[in-house]
Short mmCIF file of N, CA and C in Angstrom, two decimals:
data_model
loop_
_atom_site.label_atom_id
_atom_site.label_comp_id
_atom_site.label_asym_id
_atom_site.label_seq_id
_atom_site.Cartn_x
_atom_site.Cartn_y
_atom_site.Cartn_z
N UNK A 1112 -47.12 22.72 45.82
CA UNK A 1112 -47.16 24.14 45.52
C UNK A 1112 -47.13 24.36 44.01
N UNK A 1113 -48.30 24.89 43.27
CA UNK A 1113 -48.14 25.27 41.99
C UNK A 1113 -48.31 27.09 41.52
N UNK A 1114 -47.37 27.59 41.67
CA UNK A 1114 -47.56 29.43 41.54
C UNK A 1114 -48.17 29.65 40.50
N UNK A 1115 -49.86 29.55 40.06
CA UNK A 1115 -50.09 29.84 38.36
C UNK A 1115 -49.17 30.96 37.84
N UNK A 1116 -49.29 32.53 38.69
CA UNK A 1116 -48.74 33.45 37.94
C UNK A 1116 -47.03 33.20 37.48
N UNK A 1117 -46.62 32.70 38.34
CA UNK A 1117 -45.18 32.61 37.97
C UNK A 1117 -44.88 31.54 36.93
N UNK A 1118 -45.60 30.24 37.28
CA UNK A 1118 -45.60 28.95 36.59
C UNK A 1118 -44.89 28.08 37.42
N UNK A 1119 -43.94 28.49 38.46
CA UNK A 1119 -43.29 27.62 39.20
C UNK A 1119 -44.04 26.45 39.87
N UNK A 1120 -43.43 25.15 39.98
CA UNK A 1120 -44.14 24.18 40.61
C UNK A 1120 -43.31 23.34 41.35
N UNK A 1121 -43.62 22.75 42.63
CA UNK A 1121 -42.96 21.90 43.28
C UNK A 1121 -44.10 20.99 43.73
N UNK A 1122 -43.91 20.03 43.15
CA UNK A 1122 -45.14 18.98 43.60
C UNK A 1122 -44.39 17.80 43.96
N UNK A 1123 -44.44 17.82 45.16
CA UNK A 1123 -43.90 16.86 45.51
C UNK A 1123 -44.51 14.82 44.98
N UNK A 1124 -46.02 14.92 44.44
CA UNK A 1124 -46.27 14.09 43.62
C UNK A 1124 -47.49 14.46 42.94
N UNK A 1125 -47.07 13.82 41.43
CA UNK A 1125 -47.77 14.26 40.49
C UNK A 1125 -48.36 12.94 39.87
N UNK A 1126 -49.34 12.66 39.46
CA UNK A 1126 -50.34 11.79 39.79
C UNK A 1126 -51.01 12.16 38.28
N UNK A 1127 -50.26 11.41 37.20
CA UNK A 1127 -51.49 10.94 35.80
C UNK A 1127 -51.39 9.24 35.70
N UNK A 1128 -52.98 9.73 35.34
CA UNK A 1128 -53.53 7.85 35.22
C UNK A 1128 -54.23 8.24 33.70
N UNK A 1129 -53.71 7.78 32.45
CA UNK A 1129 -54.11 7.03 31.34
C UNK A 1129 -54.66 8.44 30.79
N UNK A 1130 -53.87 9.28 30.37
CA UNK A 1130 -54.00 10.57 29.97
C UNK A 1130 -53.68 10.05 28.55
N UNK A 1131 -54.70 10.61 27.60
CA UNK A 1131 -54.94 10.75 26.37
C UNK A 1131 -53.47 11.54 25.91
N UNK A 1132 -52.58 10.78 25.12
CA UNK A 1132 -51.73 11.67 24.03
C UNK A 1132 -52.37 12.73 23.03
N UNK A 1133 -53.35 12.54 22.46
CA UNK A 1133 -53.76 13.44 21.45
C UNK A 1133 -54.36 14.72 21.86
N UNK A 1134 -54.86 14.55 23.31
CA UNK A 1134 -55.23 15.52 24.07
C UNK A 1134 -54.41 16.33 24.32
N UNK A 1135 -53.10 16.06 25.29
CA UNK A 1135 -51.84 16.20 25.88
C UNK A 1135 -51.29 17.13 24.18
N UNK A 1136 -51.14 16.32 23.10
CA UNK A 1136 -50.63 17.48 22.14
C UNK A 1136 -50.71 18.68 21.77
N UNK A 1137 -52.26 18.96 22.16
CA UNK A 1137 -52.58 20.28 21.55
C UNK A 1137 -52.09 21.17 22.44
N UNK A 1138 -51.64 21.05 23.74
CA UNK A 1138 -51.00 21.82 24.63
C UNK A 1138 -49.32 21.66 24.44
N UNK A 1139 -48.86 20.49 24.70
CA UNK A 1139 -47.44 20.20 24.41
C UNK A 1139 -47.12 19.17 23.21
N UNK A 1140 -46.88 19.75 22.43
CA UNK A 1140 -46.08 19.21 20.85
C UNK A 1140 -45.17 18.44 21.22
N UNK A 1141 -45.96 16.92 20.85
CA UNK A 1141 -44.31 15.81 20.53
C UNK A 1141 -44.38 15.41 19.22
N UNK A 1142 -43.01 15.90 18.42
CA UNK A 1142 -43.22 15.56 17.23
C UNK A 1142 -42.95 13.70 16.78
N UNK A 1143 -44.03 13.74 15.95
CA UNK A 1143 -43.92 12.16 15.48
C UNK A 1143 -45.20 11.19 16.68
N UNK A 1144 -45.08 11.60 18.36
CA UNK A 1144 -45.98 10.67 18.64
C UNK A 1144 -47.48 11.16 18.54
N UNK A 1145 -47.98 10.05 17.52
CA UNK A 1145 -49.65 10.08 17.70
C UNK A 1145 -50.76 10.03 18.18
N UNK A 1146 -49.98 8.61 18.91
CA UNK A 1146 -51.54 8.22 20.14
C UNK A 1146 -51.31 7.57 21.16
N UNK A 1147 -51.66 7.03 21.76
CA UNK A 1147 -51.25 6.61 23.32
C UNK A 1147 -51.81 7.22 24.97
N UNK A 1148 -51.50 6.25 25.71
CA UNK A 1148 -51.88 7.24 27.20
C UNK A 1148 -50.65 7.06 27.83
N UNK A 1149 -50.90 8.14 28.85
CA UNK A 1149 -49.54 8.43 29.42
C UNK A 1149 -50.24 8.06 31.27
N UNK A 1150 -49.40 7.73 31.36
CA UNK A 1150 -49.65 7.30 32.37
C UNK A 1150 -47.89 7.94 33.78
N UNK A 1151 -48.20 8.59 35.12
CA UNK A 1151 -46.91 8.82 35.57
C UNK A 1151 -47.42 9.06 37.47
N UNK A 1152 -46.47 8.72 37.71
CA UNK A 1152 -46.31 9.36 38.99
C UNK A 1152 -44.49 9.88 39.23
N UNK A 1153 -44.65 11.08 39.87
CA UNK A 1153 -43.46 11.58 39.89
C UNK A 1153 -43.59 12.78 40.70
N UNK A 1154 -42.12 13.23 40.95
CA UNK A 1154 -42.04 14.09 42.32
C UNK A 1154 -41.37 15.45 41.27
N UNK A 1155 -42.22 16.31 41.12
CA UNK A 1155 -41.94 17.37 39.91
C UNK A 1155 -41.41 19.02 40.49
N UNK A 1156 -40.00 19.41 39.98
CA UNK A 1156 -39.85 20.78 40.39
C UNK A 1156 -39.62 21.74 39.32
N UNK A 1157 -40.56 22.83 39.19
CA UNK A 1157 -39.92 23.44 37.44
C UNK A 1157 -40.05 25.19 37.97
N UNK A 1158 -38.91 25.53 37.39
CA UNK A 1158 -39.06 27.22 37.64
C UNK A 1158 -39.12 26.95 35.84
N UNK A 1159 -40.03 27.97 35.42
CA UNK A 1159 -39.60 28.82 34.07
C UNK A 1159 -38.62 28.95 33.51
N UNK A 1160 -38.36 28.86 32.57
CA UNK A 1160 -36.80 29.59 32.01
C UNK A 1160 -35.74 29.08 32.54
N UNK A 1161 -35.95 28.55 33.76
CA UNK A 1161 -34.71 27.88 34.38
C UNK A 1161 -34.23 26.33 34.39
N UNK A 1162 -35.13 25.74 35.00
CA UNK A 1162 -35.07 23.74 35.08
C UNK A 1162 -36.28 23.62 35.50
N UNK A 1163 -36.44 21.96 35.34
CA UNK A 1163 -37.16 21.21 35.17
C UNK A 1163 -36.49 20.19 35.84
N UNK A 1164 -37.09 19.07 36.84
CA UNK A 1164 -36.57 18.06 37.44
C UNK A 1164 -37.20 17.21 37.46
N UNK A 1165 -37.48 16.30 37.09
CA UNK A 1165 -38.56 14.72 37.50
C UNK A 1165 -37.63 13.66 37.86
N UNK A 1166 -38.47 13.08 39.07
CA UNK A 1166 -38.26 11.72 39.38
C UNK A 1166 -39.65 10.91 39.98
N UNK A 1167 -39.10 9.41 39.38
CA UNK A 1167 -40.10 8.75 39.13
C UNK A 1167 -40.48 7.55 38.21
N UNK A 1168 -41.53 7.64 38.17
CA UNK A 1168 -42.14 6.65 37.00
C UNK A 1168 -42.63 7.24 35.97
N UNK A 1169 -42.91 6.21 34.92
CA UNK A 1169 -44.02 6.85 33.45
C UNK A 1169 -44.16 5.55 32.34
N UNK A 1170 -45.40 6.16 32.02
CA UNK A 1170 -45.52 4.98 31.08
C UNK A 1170 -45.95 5.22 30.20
N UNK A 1171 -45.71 5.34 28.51
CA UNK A 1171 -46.36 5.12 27.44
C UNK A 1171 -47.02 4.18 27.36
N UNK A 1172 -48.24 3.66 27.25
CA UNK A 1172 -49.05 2.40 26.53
C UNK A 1172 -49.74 2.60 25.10
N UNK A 1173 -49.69 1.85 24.19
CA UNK A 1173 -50.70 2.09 23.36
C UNK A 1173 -50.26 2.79 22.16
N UNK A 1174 -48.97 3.32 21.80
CA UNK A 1174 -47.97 4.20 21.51
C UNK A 1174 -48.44 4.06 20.06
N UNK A 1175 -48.10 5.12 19.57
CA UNK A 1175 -48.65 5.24 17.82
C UNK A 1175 -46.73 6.09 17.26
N UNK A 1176 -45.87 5.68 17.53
CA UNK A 1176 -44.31 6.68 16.52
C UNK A 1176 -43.73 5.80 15.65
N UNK A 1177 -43.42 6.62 14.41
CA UNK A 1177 -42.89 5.85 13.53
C UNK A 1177 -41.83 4.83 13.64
N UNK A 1178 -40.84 4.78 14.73
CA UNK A 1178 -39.87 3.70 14.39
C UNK A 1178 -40.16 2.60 15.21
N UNK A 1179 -41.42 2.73 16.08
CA UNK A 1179 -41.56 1.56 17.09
C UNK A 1179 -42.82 0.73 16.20
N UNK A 1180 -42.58 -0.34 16.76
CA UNK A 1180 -43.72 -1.19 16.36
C UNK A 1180 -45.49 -0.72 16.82
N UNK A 1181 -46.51 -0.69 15.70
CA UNK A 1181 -47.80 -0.49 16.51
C UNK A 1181 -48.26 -1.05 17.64
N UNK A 1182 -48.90 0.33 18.73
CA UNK A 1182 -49.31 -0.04 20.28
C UNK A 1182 -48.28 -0.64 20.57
N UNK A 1183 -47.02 -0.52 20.77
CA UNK A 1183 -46.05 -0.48 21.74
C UNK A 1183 -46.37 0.14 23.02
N UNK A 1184 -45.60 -0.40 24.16
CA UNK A 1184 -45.61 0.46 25.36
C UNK A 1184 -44.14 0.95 26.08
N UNK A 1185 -43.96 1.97 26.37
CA UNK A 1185 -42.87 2.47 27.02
C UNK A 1185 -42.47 2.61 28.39
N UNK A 1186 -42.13 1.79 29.38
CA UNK A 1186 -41.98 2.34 30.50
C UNK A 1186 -40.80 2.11 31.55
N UNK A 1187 -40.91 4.15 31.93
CA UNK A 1187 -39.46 4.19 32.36
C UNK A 1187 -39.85 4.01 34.04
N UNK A 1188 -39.52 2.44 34.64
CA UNK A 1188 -39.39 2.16 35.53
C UNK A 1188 -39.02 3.00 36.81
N UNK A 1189 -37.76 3.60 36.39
CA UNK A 1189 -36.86 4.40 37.55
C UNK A 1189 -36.63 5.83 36.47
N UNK A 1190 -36.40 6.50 36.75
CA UNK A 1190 -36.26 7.92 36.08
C UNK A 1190 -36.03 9.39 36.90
N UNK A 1191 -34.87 9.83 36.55
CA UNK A 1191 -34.34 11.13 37.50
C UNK A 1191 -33.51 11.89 36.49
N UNK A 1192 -34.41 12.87 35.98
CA UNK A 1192 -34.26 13.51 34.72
C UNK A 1192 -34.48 15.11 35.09
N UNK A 1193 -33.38 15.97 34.23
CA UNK A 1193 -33.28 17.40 34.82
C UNK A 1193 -32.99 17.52 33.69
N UNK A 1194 -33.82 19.00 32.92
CA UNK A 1194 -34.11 19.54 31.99
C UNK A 1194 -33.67 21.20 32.22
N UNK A 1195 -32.10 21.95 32.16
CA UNK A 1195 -32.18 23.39 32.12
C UNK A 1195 -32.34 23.85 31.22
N UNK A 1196 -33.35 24.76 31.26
CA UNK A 1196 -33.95 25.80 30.03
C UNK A 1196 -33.03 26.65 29.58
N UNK A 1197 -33.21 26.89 27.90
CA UNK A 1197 -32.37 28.10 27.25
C UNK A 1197 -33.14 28.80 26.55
N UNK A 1198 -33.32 30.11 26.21
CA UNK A 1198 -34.24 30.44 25.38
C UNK A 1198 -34.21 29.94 24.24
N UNK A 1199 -35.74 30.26 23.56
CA UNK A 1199 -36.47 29.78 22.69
C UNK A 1199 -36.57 28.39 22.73
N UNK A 1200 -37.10 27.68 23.70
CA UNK A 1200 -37.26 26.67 24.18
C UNK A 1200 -36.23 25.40 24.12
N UNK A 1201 -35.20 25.57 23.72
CA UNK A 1201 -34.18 24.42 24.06
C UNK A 1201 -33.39 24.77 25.34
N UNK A 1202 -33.31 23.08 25.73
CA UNK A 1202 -32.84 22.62 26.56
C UNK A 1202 -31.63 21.82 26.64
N UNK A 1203 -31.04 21.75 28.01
CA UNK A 1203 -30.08 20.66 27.94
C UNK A 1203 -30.52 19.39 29.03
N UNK A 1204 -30.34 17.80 28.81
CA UNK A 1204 -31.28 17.09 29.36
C UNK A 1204 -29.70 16.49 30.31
N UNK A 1205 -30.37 16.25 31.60
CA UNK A 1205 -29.05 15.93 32.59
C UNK A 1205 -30.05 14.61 32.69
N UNK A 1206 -30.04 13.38 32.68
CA UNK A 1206 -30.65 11.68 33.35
C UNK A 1206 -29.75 11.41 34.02
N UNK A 1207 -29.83 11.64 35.82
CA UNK A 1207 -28.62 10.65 36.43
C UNK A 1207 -29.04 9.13 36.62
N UNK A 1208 -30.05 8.93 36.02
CA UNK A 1208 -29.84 7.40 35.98
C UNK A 1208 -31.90 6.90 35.38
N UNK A 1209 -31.44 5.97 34.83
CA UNK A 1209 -33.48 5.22 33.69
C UNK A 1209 -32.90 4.12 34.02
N UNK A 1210 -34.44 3.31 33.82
CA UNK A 1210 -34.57 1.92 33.58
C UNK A 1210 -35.51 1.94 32.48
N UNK A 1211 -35.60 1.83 31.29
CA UNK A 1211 -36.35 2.05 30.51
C UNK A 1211 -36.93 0.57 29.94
N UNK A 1212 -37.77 0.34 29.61
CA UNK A 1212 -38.65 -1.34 28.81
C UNK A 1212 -39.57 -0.90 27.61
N UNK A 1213 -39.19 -1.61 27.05
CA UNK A 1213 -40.08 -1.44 25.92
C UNK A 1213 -41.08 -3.03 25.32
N UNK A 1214 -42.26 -2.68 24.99
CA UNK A 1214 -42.90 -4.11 24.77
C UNK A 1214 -44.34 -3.73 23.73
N UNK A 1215 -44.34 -4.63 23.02
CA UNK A 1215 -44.99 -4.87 21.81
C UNK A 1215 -46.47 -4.91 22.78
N UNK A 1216 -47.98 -4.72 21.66
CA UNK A 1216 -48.84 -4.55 21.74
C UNK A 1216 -49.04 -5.65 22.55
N UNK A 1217 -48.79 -7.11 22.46
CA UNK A 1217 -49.15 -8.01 23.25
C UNK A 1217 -48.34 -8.15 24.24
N UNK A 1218 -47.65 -7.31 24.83
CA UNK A 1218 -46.02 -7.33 26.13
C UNK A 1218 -45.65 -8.25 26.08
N UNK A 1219 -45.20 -8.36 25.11
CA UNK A 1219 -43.62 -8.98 25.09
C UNK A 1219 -42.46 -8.37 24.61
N UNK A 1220 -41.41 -8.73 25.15
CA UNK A 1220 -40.30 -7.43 25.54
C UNK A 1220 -39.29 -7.66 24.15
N UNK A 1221 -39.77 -5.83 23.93
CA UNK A 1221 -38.74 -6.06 22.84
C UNK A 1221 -37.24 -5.10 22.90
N UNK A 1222 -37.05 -4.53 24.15
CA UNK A 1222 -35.66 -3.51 24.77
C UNK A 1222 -36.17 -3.62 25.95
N UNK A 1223 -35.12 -3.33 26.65
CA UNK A 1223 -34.84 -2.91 28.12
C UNK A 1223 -33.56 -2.20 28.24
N UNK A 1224 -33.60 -0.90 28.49
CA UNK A 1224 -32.23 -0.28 28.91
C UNK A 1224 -31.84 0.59 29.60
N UNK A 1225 -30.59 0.46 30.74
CA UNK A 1225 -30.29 0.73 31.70
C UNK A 1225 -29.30 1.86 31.92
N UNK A 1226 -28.87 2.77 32.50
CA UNK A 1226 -27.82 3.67 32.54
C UNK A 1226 -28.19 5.51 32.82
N UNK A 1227 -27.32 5.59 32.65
CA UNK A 1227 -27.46 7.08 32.97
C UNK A 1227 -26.78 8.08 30.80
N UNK A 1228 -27.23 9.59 31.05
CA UNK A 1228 -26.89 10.12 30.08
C UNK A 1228 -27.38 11.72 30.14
N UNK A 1229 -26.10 12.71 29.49
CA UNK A 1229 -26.80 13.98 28.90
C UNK A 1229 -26.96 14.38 27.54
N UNK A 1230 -27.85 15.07 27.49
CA UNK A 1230 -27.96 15.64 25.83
C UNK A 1230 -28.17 17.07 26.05
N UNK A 1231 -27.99 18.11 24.35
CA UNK A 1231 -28.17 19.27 24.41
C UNK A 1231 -28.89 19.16 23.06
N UNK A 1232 -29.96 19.92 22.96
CA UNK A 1232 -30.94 19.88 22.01
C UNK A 1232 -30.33 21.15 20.94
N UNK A 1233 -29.63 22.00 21.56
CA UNK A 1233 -28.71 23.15 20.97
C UNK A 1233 -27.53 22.45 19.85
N UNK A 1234 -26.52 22.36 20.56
CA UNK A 1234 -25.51 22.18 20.11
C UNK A 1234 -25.39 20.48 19.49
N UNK A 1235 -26.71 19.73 19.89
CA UNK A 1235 -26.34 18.30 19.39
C UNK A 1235 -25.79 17.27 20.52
N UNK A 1236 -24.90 17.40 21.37
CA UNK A 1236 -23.94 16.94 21.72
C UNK A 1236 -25.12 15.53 22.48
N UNK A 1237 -24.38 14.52 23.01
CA UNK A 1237 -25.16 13.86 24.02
C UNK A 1237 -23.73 12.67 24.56
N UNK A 1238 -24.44 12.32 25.57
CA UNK A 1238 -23.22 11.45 26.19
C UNK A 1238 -24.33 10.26 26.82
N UNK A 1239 -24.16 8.50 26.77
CA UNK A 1239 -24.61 7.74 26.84
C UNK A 1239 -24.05 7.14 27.87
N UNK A 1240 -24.26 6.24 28.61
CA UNK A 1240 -23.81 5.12 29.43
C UNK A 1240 -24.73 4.11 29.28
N UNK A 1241 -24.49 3.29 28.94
CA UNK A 1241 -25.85 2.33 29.10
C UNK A 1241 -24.97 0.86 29.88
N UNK A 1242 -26.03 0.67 31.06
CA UNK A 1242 -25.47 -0.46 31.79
C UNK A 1242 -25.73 -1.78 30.76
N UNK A 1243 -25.76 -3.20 31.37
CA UNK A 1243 -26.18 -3.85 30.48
C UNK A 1243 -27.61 -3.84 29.99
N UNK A 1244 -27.65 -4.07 28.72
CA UNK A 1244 -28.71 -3.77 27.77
C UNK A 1244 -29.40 -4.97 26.84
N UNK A 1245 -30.42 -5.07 26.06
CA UNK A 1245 -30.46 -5.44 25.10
C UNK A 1245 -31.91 -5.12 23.77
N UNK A 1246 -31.85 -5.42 22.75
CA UNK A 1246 -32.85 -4.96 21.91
C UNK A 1246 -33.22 -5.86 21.24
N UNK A 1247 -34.74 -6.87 21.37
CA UNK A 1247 -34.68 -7.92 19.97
C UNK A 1247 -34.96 -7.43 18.20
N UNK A 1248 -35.30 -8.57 17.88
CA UNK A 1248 -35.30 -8.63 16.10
C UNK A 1248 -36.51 -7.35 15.80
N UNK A 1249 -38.28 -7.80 16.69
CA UNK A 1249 -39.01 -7.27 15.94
C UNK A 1249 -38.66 -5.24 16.05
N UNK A 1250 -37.68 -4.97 16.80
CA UNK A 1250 -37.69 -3.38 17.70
C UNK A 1250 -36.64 -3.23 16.42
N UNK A 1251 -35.69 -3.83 16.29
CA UNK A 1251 -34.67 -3.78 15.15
C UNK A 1251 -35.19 -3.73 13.89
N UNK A 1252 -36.05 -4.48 13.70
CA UNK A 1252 -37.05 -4.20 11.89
C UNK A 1252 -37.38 -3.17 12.43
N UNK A 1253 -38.25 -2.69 12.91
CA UNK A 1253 -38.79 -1.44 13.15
C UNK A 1253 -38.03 -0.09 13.15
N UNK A 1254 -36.76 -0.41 13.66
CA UNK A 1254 -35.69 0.88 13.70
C UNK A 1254 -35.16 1.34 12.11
N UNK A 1255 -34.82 -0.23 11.94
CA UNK A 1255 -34.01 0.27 10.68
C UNK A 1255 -34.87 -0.38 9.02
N UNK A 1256 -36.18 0.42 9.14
CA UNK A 1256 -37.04 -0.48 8.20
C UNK A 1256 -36.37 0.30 7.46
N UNK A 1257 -36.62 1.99 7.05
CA UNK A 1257 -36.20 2.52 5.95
C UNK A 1257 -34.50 2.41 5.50
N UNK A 1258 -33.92 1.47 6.15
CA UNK A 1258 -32.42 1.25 5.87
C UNK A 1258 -32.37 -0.27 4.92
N UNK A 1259 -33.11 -0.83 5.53
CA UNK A 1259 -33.27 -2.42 4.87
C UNK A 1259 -34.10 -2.82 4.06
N UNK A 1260 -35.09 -1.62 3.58
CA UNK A 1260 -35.48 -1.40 2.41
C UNK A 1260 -36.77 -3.11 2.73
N UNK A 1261 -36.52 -4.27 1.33
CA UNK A 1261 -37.32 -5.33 1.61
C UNK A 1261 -36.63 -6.07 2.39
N UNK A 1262 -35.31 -6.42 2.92
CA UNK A 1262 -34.84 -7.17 3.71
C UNK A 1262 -35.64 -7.32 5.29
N UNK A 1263 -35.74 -8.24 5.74
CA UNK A 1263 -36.67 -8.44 6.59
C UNK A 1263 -35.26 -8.92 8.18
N UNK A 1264 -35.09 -8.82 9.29
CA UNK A 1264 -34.54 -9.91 10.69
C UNK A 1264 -36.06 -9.82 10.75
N UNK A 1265 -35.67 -11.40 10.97
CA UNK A 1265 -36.42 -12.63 11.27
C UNK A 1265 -36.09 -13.49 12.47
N UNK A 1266 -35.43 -12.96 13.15
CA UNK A 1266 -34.56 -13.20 14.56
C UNK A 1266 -33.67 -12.50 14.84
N UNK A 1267 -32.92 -13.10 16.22
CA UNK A 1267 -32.10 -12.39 16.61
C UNK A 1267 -32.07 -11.36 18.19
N UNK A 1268 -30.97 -10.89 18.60
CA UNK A 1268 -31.51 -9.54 19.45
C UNK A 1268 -29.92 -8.54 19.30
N UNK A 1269 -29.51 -7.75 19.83
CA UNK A 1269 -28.59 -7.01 20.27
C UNK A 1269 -28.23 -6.43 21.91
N UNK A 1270 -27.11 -7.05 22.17
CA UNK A 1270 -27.43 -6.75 23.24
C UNK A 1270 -25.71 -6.25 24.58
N UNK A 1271 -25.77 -5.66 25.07
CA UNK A 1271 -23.96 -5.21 25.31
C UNK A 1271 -24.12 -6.03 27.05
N UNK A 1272 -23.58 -6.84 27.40
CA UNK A 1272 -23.28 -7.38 28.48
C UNK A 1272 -22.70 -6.65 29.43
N UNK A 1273 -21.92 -5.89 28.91
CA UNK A 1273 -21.20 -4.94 29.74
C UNK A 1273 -21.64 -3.81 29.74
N UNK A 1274 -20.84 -2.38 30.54
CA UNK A 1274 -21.34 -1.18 30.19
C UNK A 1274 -20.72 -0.71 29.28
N UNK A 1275 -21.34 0.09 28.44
CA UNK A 1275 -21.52 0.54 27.30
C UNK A 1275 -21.46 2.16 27.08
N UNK A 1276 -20.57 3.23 26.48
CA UNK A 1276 -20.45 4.48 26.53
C UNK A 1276 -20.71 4.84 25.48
N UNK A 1277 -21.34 5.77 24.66
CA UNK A 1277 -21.67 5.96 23.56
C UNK A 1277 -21.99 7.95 23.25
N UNK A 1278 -21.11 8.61 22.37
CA UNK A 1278 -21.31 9.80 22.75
C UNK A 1278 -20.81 10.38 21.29
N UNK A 1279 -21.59 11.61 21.47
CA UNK A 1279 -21.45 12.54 19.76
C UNK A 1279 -21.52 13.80 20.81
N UNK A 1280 -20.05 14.95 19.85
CA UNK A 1280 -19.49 16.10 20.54
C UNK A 1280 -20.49 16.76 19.69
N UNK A 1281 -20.70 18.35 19.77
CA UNK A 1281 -21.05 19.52 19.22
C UNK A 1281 -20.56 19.56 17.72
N UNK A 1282 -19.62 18.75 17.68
CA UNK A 1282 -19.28 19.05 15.96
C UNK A 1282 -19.43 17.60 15.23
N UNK A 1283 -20.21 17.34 15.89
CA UNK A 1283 -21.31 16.03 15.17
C UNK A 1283 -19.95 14.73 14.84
N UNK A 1284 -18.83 14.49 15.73
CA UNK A 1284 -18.16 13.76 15.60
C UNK A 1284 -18.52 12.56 16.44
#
């Protein structure tokens, strides 16, 4: 069911295969990503003004954003993500639970991470769980190039064995 006049939608599956990012922008603005296809299947419910719900799959391939390595690919395996609307378009993001992977132009894996989390695009705030995780060297140059200036990792990974909580309040503490 998609109501054009209202905008409401309940699709019970939603079905993109290798959808152009640059296309996709001129309608919905992501700041920073350039290029890529999107790729998803997912079971989609959105009133206006109110929420937004996906569950499912998705995949970045081909990815053009500044802190990832070139043609990276993104994909969130498992994903059950609820988005309530506030005016002037922020939101607060509810994830009861991702599997997220990340992998270099030639796939090979450079993150994988697991857990649940909320954020508020308003007030800042976000709250993390991440099950066990990890991130290698080349995703790490890439994160923190403008921090390490010419210093180069040349190995290595990061990675929390355990679960992992990670969270910033409204007053940016």
């Amino acid at each position: 069911d998609w109501n054009l006049r209202t905008g409401e939608a309940n699709l019970k599956r939603l079905r993109v295969d290798k959808l152009d990012l640059a296309v996709l922008q001129k309608s919905v603005p992501m700041s920073g990503l350039n290029a890529g296809q999107l790729s998803a299947n997912l079971e989609l419910l959105h009133q206006p003004g109110k929420f937004t719900s996906a569950k499912g799959k998705l995949t970045l391939d081909g990815i053009q954003y500044p802190s990832l390595p070139a043609g990276s690919s993104l994909a969130a395996k498992e994903l059950d993500l609820n988005l309530v609307w506030r005016e002037g378009g922020q939101f607060k993001t509810v994830v009861s639970k991702f599997d997220l992977q990340v992998v270099d132009a030639g796939q090979k894996p450079l993150a994988h991470w697991t857990g649940s989390g909320k954020g508020d695009s308003f007030t800042g705030m976000f709250k993390l769980d991440l099950g066990p995780s990890e991130m290698s060297h080349p995703l790490l140059q890439s994160l923190l190039t403008n921090k390490l200036e010419a210093a180069k990792i040349i190995s290595g990974k990061i990675s929390n064995p355990k679960a992992l909580k990670i969270s910033r309040d409204a007053k940016d503490e």
